[in-house]
């Protein structure tokens, strides 16, 4: 009923034209513009839920910092802000490329679309590599771990395990969003290779792009909170 | 409806005859029918599947409730006697003690704790939260708006499977031993009980997963209301059911993510000991209560708003009258949704500062205003209406009666000084059962009766419907009214034992639960009989004016409408549409396809 009806339509003229030109909205929408607006509203609502999800972690940070400022200040000083900054730049650049991908879809630049999706994917991967190789791995080795597993000897406040619980929790939930985003870029890339997106049909690119921006924005808040505020 | 590209006009015309059949028409074989239902993106089928699942879960949660009541028939006592230096310990008055011993429980109280926890978890997360939105809401929203489906049909199917997935974890947790945390998962107990066992994590995970199902349903409804209203239907031409659902959906989308992160942190706390809720590590267990109630108080309105949404329809249709103060009722739904987010602190009166408690108390009183606006408007709608006392109308009246008691006793609990006495007593238990069950479930059953002919194309038996209502109504009051009295006298909640002074109240309450069971059984067999042998329902048996009655068959065709409806009158304009001499119970159909009332235009496909 609401599946994409075109591919099996068997209409001669439509058969040799790319999907994005022959695409029609799902049957329950009156116009393609209606469908586009609906998808966009849906994505924005989803982004609102994401913000509220992360807000729980920000409250965690705020309350615990208020209760144990010395633990958080010392914990923060053990993070290397240069890795944080590098990752911020990586994500900012990926936000630029994903916005470019949407633009390419709008103007029908298929090569540019594929290239930008690919670069964004690689940037996501780079973010994770930096995160895991240069941040998580050394901390794991040094015993800067949450709660009962904490074994780092040079602590200054007995509540530092709490700081590391917050650090791993917040960055872990964020990293899982990066991984989900990368999965979405694989999906987009496959569809882009099949010429699914064009000026008349780029809902998915726009939706994933918006999601990626929120992942970026969350990091932009996490970076100063974790690395910079002393 | 102009085609966008013009190249694939024919694409729409595929197997159209198939979509003109009633949506319940089975496929060629049983297997094909099962596959069809399992993969359907038809909002009506998804709604019906939700209805069946929710009612089944209601049955399971009900069995747990009956077990709780049976255990409380007599107080559980541990009697220690010493004769000649030899001590014997005997447990008396516990029905579950033998069960508890057989299943290797530590004590009869242990069993009791697990049973009431199971009851609470099932009823909240698996029954009441999804009940009306996911079943009746899914079925009715597109029909009421004149749309073919919800905005994102595949997402709708996904949310159904997420619900099943979450239910699986909840049931699995119960099967491997059950949890005894209470449905609220309060820390630090919930982080240490059954340490090393997965069942508590399973249950938390279940609530976490079910949250996603709830979010996706809410998101779908919001977009549907914004984008899929029929031509001519402005915001204030929507049925009030849709307004109620819209308020519900806003809360679902904005509050549920917070319980998501809360439960995730709770799982982290249990598995990785991150310390956030653990005072030994500098964490704060009360922070969990804030997190939990920041979601769970708004979700109380996720539970009651859909009940109110149904009420507006029941009252209007069975009084054959325009709802008094349509806009006030519509906006009060949004007001309740908004205030819902600033009153969570009233669950923590005993664990927060005095100023905060006073502020939350004052804010709590605000909720009474939009709730009262609704109740007064419904009562005003009754005035000079042509009231027809069919089963749904009885349920509407039952709701007015029970919800008023539940709502007003909420003010007792919102008042700071009174709450310190009533906190954690049976008064609280009685209060929220009067709202959740006396409100939401009562409206739900009334709604099922009203839309039964539309959903299944069969009429139910009116005599047995009303008999069921009276049994439920009497049984409910017998079960829960004594609990108010017990609570005021100091009976604490969540105990398997009590002093003898409470015996009579507990026994009344338990007998009430059996009457309640009888009422539900009457309804159940009435529905089964209706499906098997009920008379065929006409398209509009109640003479209602909303689109699902005026423009769709009973049961509706797969595409809902043969032609896209165009709305030219309000959902409750009985004065304009229905002849003046109509007697109660006559239900003349409004004139159809006349320029004066309903324009039907052929949509372009």
mmCIF file of N, CA and C in Angstrom, chain A residues 1-6 9 11 13-14 17 21-25 27-32 34 37-39 41-42 45-46 48-49 52-53 55-57 59-60 63-64 67-68 146-149 159 161-162 165 169 173 200, chain B residues 1 3-5 7-9 11-12 19 41-42 148-153 215 219 222-223 226-231 253-254 257-258 260-261 264-265 268 271-276 278 280-284 287 291 558-559 564:
data_model
loop_
_atom_site.group_PDB
_atom_site.id
_atom_site.type_symbol
_atom_site.label_atom_id
_atom_site.label_comp_id
_atom_site.label_asym_id
_atom_site.label_seq_id
_atom_site.Cartn_x
_atom_site.Cartn_y
_atom_site.Cartn_z
ATOM 1 N N UNK A 1 0.823 -1.216 0.000
ATOM 2 C CA UNK A 1 0.000 0.000 0.000
ATOM 3 C C UNK A 1 0.847 1.252 0.000
ATOM 4 N N UNK A 2 1.690 1.341 0.998
ATOM 5 C CA UNK A 2 2.469 2.568 1.095
ATOM 6 C C UNK A 2 3.915 2.338 0.694
ATOM 7 N N UNK A 3 4.176 1.188 0.097
ATOM 8 C CA UNK A 3 5.538 0.971 -0.372
ATOM 9 C C UNK A 3 5.789 1.840 -1.595
ATOM 10 N N UNK A 4 7.043 1.970 -1.956
ATOM 11 C CA UNK A 4 7.351 2.811 -3.094
ATOM 12 C C UNK A 4 6.821 2.141 -4.346
ATOM 13 N N UNK A 5 5.924 2.753 -5.031
ATOM 14 C CA UNK A 5 5.205 2.055 -6.079
ATOM 15 C C UNK A 5 5.909 2.047 -7.432
ATOM 16 N N UNK A 6 6.991 2.760 -7.562
ATOM 17 C CA UNK A 6 7.464 3.043 -8.903
ATOM 18 C C UNK A 6 8.206 1.875 -9.518
ATOM 19 N N UNK A 9 6.247 -0.414 -11.532
ATOM 20 C CA UNK A 9 5.133 0.177 -12.247
ATOM 21 C C UNK A 9 5.109 -0.277 -13.695
ATOM 22 N N UNK A 11 5.981 1.165 -16.301
ATOM 23 C CA UNK A 11 5.700 2.194 -17.302
ATOM 24 C C UNK A 11 6.968 2.459 -18.103
ATOM 25 N N UNK A 13 8.213 4.869 -19.914
ATOM 26 C CA UNK A 13 8.973 6.098 -19.762
ATOM 27 C C UNK A 13 9.674 6.130 -18.405
ATOM 28 N N UNK A 14 8.997 5.572 -17.393
ATOM 29 C CA UNK A 14 9.548 5.664 -16.052
ATOM 30 C C UNK A 14 10.714 4.717 -15.844
ATOM 31 N N UNK A 17 14.248 6.033 -16.128
ATOM 32 C CA UNK A 17 14.593 7.261 -15.405
ATOM 33 C C UNK A 17 14.968 6.899 -13.980
ATOM 34 N N UNK A 21 13.572 10.659 -9.729
ATOM 35 C CA UNK A 21 12.715 11.464 -10.599
ATOM 36 C C UNK A 21 11.313 10.897 -10.684
ATOM 37 N N UNK A 22 11.224 9.574 -10.573
ATOM 38 C CA UNK A 22 9.915 8.952 -10.708
ATOM 39 C C UNK A 22 9.259 8.701 -9.364
ATOM 40 N N UNK A 23 9.963 9.021 -8.299
ATOM 41 C CA UNK A 23 9.442 8.736 -6.957
ATOM 42 C C UNK A 23 8.121 9.459 -6.731
ATOM 43 N N UNK A 24 7.194 8.732 -6.149
ATOM 44 C CA UNK A 24 5.955 9.365 -5.700
ATOM 45 C C UNK A 24 5.808 9.202 -4.196
ATOM 46 N N UNK A 25 5.117 10.135 -3.594
ATOM 47 C CA UNK A 25 4.916 10.049 -2.157
ATOM 48 C C UNK A 25 4.090 8.817 -1.806
ATOM 49 N N UNK A 27 1.054 6.652 -0.392
ATOM 50 C CA UNK A 27 -0.304 6.890 -0.857
ATOM 51 C C UNK A 27 -1.142 7.782 0.053
ATOM 52 N N UNK A 28 -0.839 7.760 1.355
ATOM 53 C CA UNK A 28 -1.703 8.509 2.257
ATOM 54 C C UNK A 28 -1.350 9.985 2.323
ATOM 55 N N UNK A 29 -0.315 10.399 1.610
ATOM 56 C CA UNK A 29 -0.017 11.832 1.533
ATOM 57 C C UNK A 29 -0.621 12.414 0.263
ATOM 58 N N UNK A 30 -1.124 13.639 0.374
ATOM 59 C CA UNK A 30 -1.745 14.251 -0.795
ATOM 60 C C UNK A 30 -0.692 14.662 -1.818
ATOM 61 N N UNK A 31 0.367 15.289 -1.341
ATOM 62 C CA UNK A 31 1.409 15.744 -2.267
ATOM 63 C C UNK A 31 2.770 15.326 -1.730
ATOM 64 N N UNK A 32 3.750 15.406 -2.617
ATOM 65 C CA UNK A 32 5.107 15.074 -2.211
ATOM 66 C C UNK A 32 5.612 16.088 -1.177
ATOM 67 N N UNK A 34 3.791 17.516 1.077
ATOM 68 C CA UNK A 34 3.218 17.112 2.367
ATOM 69 C C UNK A 34 4.080 16.050 3.024
ATOM 70 N N UNK A 37 7.332 17.533 4.308
ATOM 71 C CA UNK A 37 7.128 18.274 5.563
ATOM 72 C C UNK A 37 6.896 17.326 6.733
ATOM 73 N N UNK A 38 6.130 16.260 6.473
ATOM 74 C CA UNK A 38 5.828 15.314 7.552
ATOM 75 C C UNK A 38 7.112 14.653 8.045
ATOM 76 N N UNK A 39 7.939 14.225 7.078
ATOM 77 C CA UNK A 39 9.181 13.561 7.473
ATOM 78 C C UNK A 39 10.044 14.524 8.279
ATOM 79 N N UNK A 41 9.130 17.135 10.069
ATOM 80 C CA UNK A 41 8.561 17.344 11.405
ATOM 81 C C UNK A 41 8.861 16.142 12.304
ATOM 82 N N UNK A 42 8.722 14.951 11.719
ATOM 83 C CA UNK A 42 9.014 13.744 12.486
ATOM 84 C C UNK A 42 10.452 13.719 12.964
ATOM 85 N N UNK A 45 10.991 16.188 15.784
ATOM 86 C CA UNK A 45 10.469 15.672 17.054
ATOM 87 C C UNK A 45 11.423 14.638 17.642
ATOM 88 N N UNK A 46 11.975 13.811 16.749
ATOM 89 C CA UNK A 46 12.925 12.815 17.227
ATOM 90 C C UNK A 46 14.150 13.505 17.831
ATOM 91 N N UNK A 48 14.162 16.311 19.306
ATOM 92 C CA UNK A 48 13.769 16.797 20.641
ATOM 93 C C UNK A 48 13.929 15.685 21.671
ATOM 94 N N UNK A 49 13.562 14.457 21.288
ATOM 95 C CA UNK A 49 13.723 13.359 22.239
ATOM 96 C C UNK A 49 15.199 13.110 22.525
ATOM 97 N N UNK A 52 16.408 15.589 25.041
ATOM 98 C CA UNK A 52 15.950 15.248 26.388
ATOM 99 C C UNK A 52 16.693 14.057 26.954
ATOM 100 N N UNK A 53 17.043 13.124 26.065
ATOM 101 C CA UNK A 53 17.827 11.972 26.521
ATOM 102 C C UNK A 53 19.162 12.440 27.077
ATOM 103 N N UNK A 55 19.884 15.377 28.070
ATOM 104 C CA UNK A 55 19.716 16.305 29.182
ATOM 105 C C UNK A 55 19.866 15.572 30.511
ATOM 106 N N UNK A 56 19.455 14.290 30.544
ATOM 107 C CA UNK A 56 19.644 13.509 31.767
ATOM 108 C C UNK A 56 21.115 13.425 32.141
ATOM 109 N N UNK A 57 21.968 13.240 31.120
ATOM 110 C CA UNK A 57 23.401 13.162 31.392
ATOM 111 C C UNK A 57 23.962 14.514 31.827
ATOM 112 N N UNK A 59 22.298 16.780 33.469
ATOM 113 C CA UNK A 59 21.885 16.974 34.858
ATOM 114 C C UNK A 59 22.795 16.166 35.791
ATOM 115 N N UNK A 60 23.100 14.942 35.382
ATOM 116 C CA UNK A 60 24.048 14.103 36.110
ATOM 117 C C UNK A 60 25.337 14.896 36.349
ATOM 118 N N UNK A 63 24.669 18.133 38.755
ATOM 119 C CA UNK A 63 24.424 17.825 40.168
ATOM 120 C C UNK A 63 25.697 17.291 40.837
ATOM 121 N N UNK A 64 26.358 16.368 40.148
ATOM 122 C CA UNK A 64 27.532 15.751 40.773
ATOM 123 C C UNK A 64 28.692 16.743 40.865
ATOM 124 N N UNK A 67 27.973 18.734 43.893
ATOM 125 C CA UNK A 67 28.226 18.012 45.141
ATOM 126 C C UNK A 67 29.718 17.795 45.390
ATOM 127 N N UNK A 68 30.452 17.505 44.317
ATOM 128 C CA UNK A 68 31.863 17.154 44.480
ATOM 129 C C UNK A 68 32.737 17.915 43.495
ATOM 130 N N UNK A 146 34.917 3.520 35.780
ATOM 131 C CA UNK A 146 33.795 3.919 36.642
ATOM 132 C C UNK A 146 33.753 3.098 37.932
ATOM 133 N N UNK A 147 33.310 3.761 38.957
ATOM 134 C CA UNK A 147 32.874 3.105 40.170
ATOM 135 C C UNK A 147 33.829 2.086 40.759
ATOM 136 N N UNK A 148 33.303 0.882 40.995
ATOM 137 C CA UNK A 148 34.047 -0.143 41.711
ATOM 138 C C UNK A 148 35.281 -0.603 40.946
ATOM 139 N N UNK A 149 35.314 -0.377 39.635
ATOM 140 C CA UNK A 149 36.431 -0.862 38.847
ATOM 141 C C UNK A 149 37.583 0.132 38.807
ATOM 142 N N UNK A 159 35.906 10.929 45.508
ATOM 143 C CA UNK A 159 34.744 10.806 44.633
ATOM 144 C C UNK A 159 35.117 10.779 43.162
ATOM 145 N N UNK A 161 35.976 8.292 41.274
ATOM 146 C CA UNK A 161 35.293 7.246 40.497
ATOM 147 C C UNK A 161 33.971 7.738 39.902
ATOM 148 N N UNK A 162 33.301 8.629 40.624
ATOM 149 C CA UNK A 162 32.034 9.174 40.140
ATOM 150 C C UNK A 162 32.248 9.985 38.860
ATOM 151 N N UNK A 165 32.707 7.647 36.148
ATOM 152 C CA UNK A 165 31.409 7.077 35.774
ATOM 153 C C UNK A 165 30.662 8.004 34.830
ATOM 154 N N UNK A 169 30.002 7.225 30.965
ATOM 155 C CA UNK A 169 28.572 7.191 30.624
ATOM 156 C C UNK A 169 28.229 8.180 29.518
ATOM 157 N N UNK A 173 27.453 7.016 25.676
ATOM 158 C CA UNK A 173 26.156 7.191 25.027
ATOM 159 C C UNK A 173 26.335 8.017 23.745
ATOM 160 N N UNK A 200 14.036 16.314 -6.193
ATOM 161 C CA UNK A 200 12.641 16.138 -5.782
ATOM 162 C C UNK A 200 12.505 15.181 -4.614
ATOM 163 N N UNK B 1 -6.146 15.695 -6.932
ATOM 164 C CA UNK B 1 -4.766 15.456 -6.504
ATOM 165 C C UNK B 1 -3.905 15.274 -7.733
ATOM 166 N N UNK B 3 -0.766 14.624 -10.044
ATOM 167 C CA UNK B 3 0.451 13.829 -9.961
ATOM 168 C C UNK B 3 1.656 14.744 -10.090
ATOM 169 N N UNK B 4 2.693 14.460 -9.339
ATOM 170 C CA UNK B 4 3.837 15.350 -9.336
ATOM 171 C C UNK B 4 4.626 15.256 -10.637
ATOM 172 N N UNK B 5 5.030 14.064 -10.980
ATOM 173 C CA UNK B 5 5.912 13.935 -12.123
ATOM 174 C C UNK B 5 5.138 13.688 -13.410
ATOM 175 N N UNK B 7 4.583 11.035 -14.852
ATOM 176 C CA UNK B 7 5.031 9.895 -15.637
ATOM 177 C C UNK B 7 4.486 8.586 -15.108
ATOM 178 N N UNK B 8 3.962 8.594 -13.913
ATOM 179 C CA UNK B 8 3.601 7.306 -13.320
ATOM 180 C C UNK B 8 2.205 7.358 -12.731
ATOM 181 N N UNK B 9 1.298 7.931 -13.528
ATOM 182 C CA UNK B 9 -0.064 8.072 -13.042
ATOM 183 C C UNK B 9 -0.651 6.714 -12.693
ATOM 184 N N UNK B 11 0.682 4.190 -11.500
ATOM 185 C CA UNK B 11 1.288 3.479 -10.376
ATOM 186 C C UNK B 11 0.328 3.367 -9.196
ATOM 187 N N UNK B 12 -0.567 4.336 -9.097
ATOM 188 C CA UNK B 12 -1.488 4.329 -7.980
ATOM 189 C C UNK B 12 -2.607 3.330 -8.149
ATOM 190 N N UNK B 19 -8.323 -3.091 -2.052
ATOM 191 C CA UNK B 19 -8.386 -2.118 -0.974
ATOM 192 C C UNK B 19 -9.795 -1.635 -0.671
ATOM 193 N N UNK B 41 0.919 -2.756 7.514
ATOM 194 C CA UNK B 41 1.189 -1.389 7.959
ATOM 195 C C UNK B 41 -0.127 -0.615 8.036
ATOM 196 N N UNK B 42 -1.229 -1.360 8.033
ATOM 197 C CA UNK B 42 -2.550 -0.754 8.166
ATOM 198 C C UNK B 42 -2.768 -0.371 9.635
ATOM 199 N N UNK B 148 -5.834 8.260 5.214
ATOM 200 C CA UNK B 148 -5.760 6.838 4.878
ATOM 201 C C UNK B 148 -4.949 6.062 5.900
ATOM 202 N N UNK B 149 -4.041 6.726 6.570
ATOM 203 C CA UNK B 149 -3.199 6.030 7.538
ATOM 204 C C UNK B 149 -2.533 7.073 8.419
ATOM 205 N N UNK B 150 -1.761 6.607 9.393
ATOM 206 C CA UNK B 150 -0.941 7.544 10.161
ATOM 207 C C UNK B 150 0.210 8.005 9.278
ATOM 208 N N UNK B 151 0.936 9.020 9.735
ATOM 209 C CA UNK B 151 1.955 9.615 8.876
ATOM 210 C C UNK B 151 3.043 8.619 8.499
ATOM 211 N N UNK B 152 3.474 7.806 9.456
ATOM 212 C CA UNK B 152 4.575 6.869 9.181
ATOM 213 C C UNK B 152 4.125 5.435 9.492
ATOM 214 N N UNK B 153 3.473 4.788 8.541
ATOM 215 C CA UNK B 153 2.898 3.460 8.822
ATOM 216 C C UNK B 153 3.946 2.420 9.204
ATOM 217 N N UNK B 215 7.351 6.437 22.454
ATOM 218 C CA UNK B 215 7.827 7.631 21.759
ATOM 219 C C UNK B 215 7.410 7.598 20.285
ATOM 220 N N UNK B 219 5.149 10.309 18.396
ATOM 221 C CA UNK B 219 5.722 11.078 17.278
ATOM 222 C C UNK B 219 4.843 10.935 16.033
ATOM 223 N N UNK B 222 1.599 13.021 16.398
ATOM 224 C CA UNK B 222 1.766 14.470 16.270
ATOM 225 C C UNK B 222 1.852 14.849 14.796
ATOM 226 N N UNK B 223 2.703 14.124 14.050
ATOM 227 C CA UNK B 223 2.849 14.447 12.630
ATOM 228 C C UNK B 223 1.543 14.192 11.889
ATOM 229 N N UNK B 226 -0.738 17.078 12.388
ATOM 230 C CA UNK B 226 -0.292 18.276 11.681
ATOM 231 C C UNK B 226 -0.501 18.172 10.181
ATOM 232 N N UNK B 227 -0.248 16.981 9.625
ATOM 233 C CA UNK B 227 -0.124 16.902 8.171
ATOM 234 C C UNK B 227 -1.240 16.161 7.464
ATOM 235 N N UNK B 228 -2.070 15.419 8.159
ATOM 236 C CA UNK B 228 -2.998 14.546 7.436
ATOM 237 C C UNK B 228 -4.463 14.837 7.730
ATOM 238 N N UNK B 229 -4.771 16.032 8.173
ATOM 239 C CA UNK B 229 -6.180 16.360 8.358
ATOM 240 C C UNK B 229 -6.851 16.485 6.990
ATOM 241 N N UNK B 230 -8.121 16.042 6.921
ATOM 242 C CA UNK B 230 -8.852 16.108 5.657
ATOM 243 C C UNK B 230 -9.021 17.563 5.236
ATOM 244 N N UNK B 231 -9.203 17.783 3.930
ATOM 245 C CA UNK B 231 -9.445 19.149 3.475
ATOM 246 C C UNK B 231 -10.654 19.733 4.201
ATOM 247 N N UNK B 253 6.401 12.150 23.772
ATOM 248 C CA UNK B 253 7.637 12.466 23.062
ATOM 249 C C UNK B 253 8.610 13.220 23.970
ATOM 250 N N UNK B 254 8.074 14.088 24.825
ATOM 251 C CA UNK B 254 8.973 14.944 25.594
ATOM 252 C C UNK B 254 9.383 14.362 26.947
ATOM 253 N N UNK B 257 11.952 10.161 26.786
ATOM 254 C CA UNK B 257 13.418 10.062 26.700
ATOM 255 C C UNK B 257 14.093 10.200 28.054
ATOM 256 N N UNK B 258 13.476 10.940 28.970
ATOM 257 C CA UNK B 258 14.095 11.136 30.280
ATOM 258 C C UNK B 258 14.090 9.834 31.068
ATOM 259 N N UNK B 260 14.156 7.058 29.621
ATOM 260 C CA UNK B 260 15.129 6.262 28.877
ATOM 261 C C UNK B 260 16.516 6.403 29.477
ATOM 262 N N UNK B 261 16.968 7.642 29.642
ATOM 263 C CA UNK B 261 18.328 7.849 30.155
ATOM 264 C C UNK B 261 18.386 7.442 31.628
ATOM 265 N N UNK B 264 18.694 3.762 31.718
ATOM 266 C CA UNK B 264 20.026 3.417 31.227
ATOM 267 C C UNK B 264 21.060 3.631 32.327
ATOM 268 N N UNK B 265 20.960 4.765 33.027
ATOM 269 C CA UNK B 265 21.883 5.031 34.131
ATOM 270 C C UNK B 265 21.705 4.003 35.243
ATOM 271 N N UNK B 268 23.491 1.001 34.102
ATOM 272 C CA UNK B 268 24.926 1.256 34.297
ATOM 273 C C UNK B 268 25.297 1.086 35.768
ATOM 274 N N UNK B 271 25.255 -2.626 36.638
ATOM 275 C CA UNK B 271 26.260 -3.464 35.990
ATOM 276 C C UNK B 271 27.672 -2.932 36.182
ATOM 277 N N UNK B 272 27.844 -1.601 36.126
ATOM 278 C CA UNK B 272 29.201 -1.026 36.155
ATOM 279 C C UNK B 272 29.475 -0.224 37.419
ATOM 280 N N UNK B 273 28.475 -0.079 38.283
ATOM 281 C CA UNK B 273 28.647 0.665 39.536
ATOM 282 C C UNK B 273 29.217 2.055 39.291
ATOM 283 N N UNK B 274 28.585 2.816 38.388
ATOM 284 C CA UNK B 274 29.132 4.145 38.112
ATOM 285 C C UNK B 274 28.953 5.088 39.296
ATOM 286 N N UNK B 275 28.078 4.752 40.210
ATOM 287 C CA UNK B 275 28.028 5.512 41.452
ATOM 288 C C UNK B 275 27.040 6.652 41.509
ATOM 289 N N UNK B 276 26.336 6.917 40.416
ATOM 290 C CA UNK B 276 25.490 8.121 40.406
ATOM 291 C C UNK B 276 24.409 8.079 41.477
ATOM 292 N N UNK B 278 24.554 6.014 44.172
ATOM 293 C CA UNK B 278 25.088 5.279 45.322
ATOM 294 C C UNK B 278 25.770 6.231 46.303
ATOM 295 N N UNK B 280 27.479 5.739 48.890
ATOM 296 C CA UNK B 280 28.826 5.347 49.307
ATOM 297 C C UNK B 280 29.880 5.929 48.385
ATOM 298 N N UNK B 281 29.506 6.146 47.122
ATOM 299 C CA UNK B 281 30.478 6.656 46.166
ATOM 300 C C UNK B 281 30.270 8.135 45.884
ATOM 301 N N UNK B 282 29.451 8.784 46.682
ATOM 302 C CA UNK B 282 29.221 10.209 46.495
ATOM 303 C C UNK B 282 27.994 10.518 45.651
ATOM 304 N N UNK B 283 27.305 9.476 45.210
ATOM 305 C CA UNK B 283 26.100 9.695 44.411
ATOM 306 C C UNK B 283 24.898 10.039 45.272
ATOM 307 N N UNK B 284 23.747 10.179 44.635
ATOM 308 C CA UNK B 284 22.570 10.650 45.349
ATOM 309 C C UNK B 284 21.356 9.812 44.957
ATOM 310 N N UNK B 287 18.349 11.645 43.652
ATOM 311 C CA UNK B 287 18.424 12.099 42.266
ATOM 312 C C UNK B 287 17.650 11.144 41.366
ATOM 313 N N UNK B 291 14.743 12.074 38.708
ATOM 314 C CA UNK B 291 14.748 11.606 37.322
ATOM 315 C C UNK B 291 13.509 10.796 37.022
ATOM 316 N N UNK B 558 -10.019 -1.276 3.648
ATOM 317 C CA UNK B 558 -8.583 -1.160 3.892
ATOM 318 C C UNK B 558 -8.095 0.273 3.731
ATOM 319 N N UNK B 559 -8.623 0.969 2.742
ATOM 320 C CA UNK B 559 -8.209 2.362 2.509
ATOM 321 C C UNK B 559 -9.019 3.365 3.318
ATOM 322 N N UNK B 564 -11.902 10.657 -0.555
ATOM 323 C CA UNK B 564 -11.365 11.488 0.515
ATOM 324 C C UNK B 564 -12.469 12.395 1.056
#
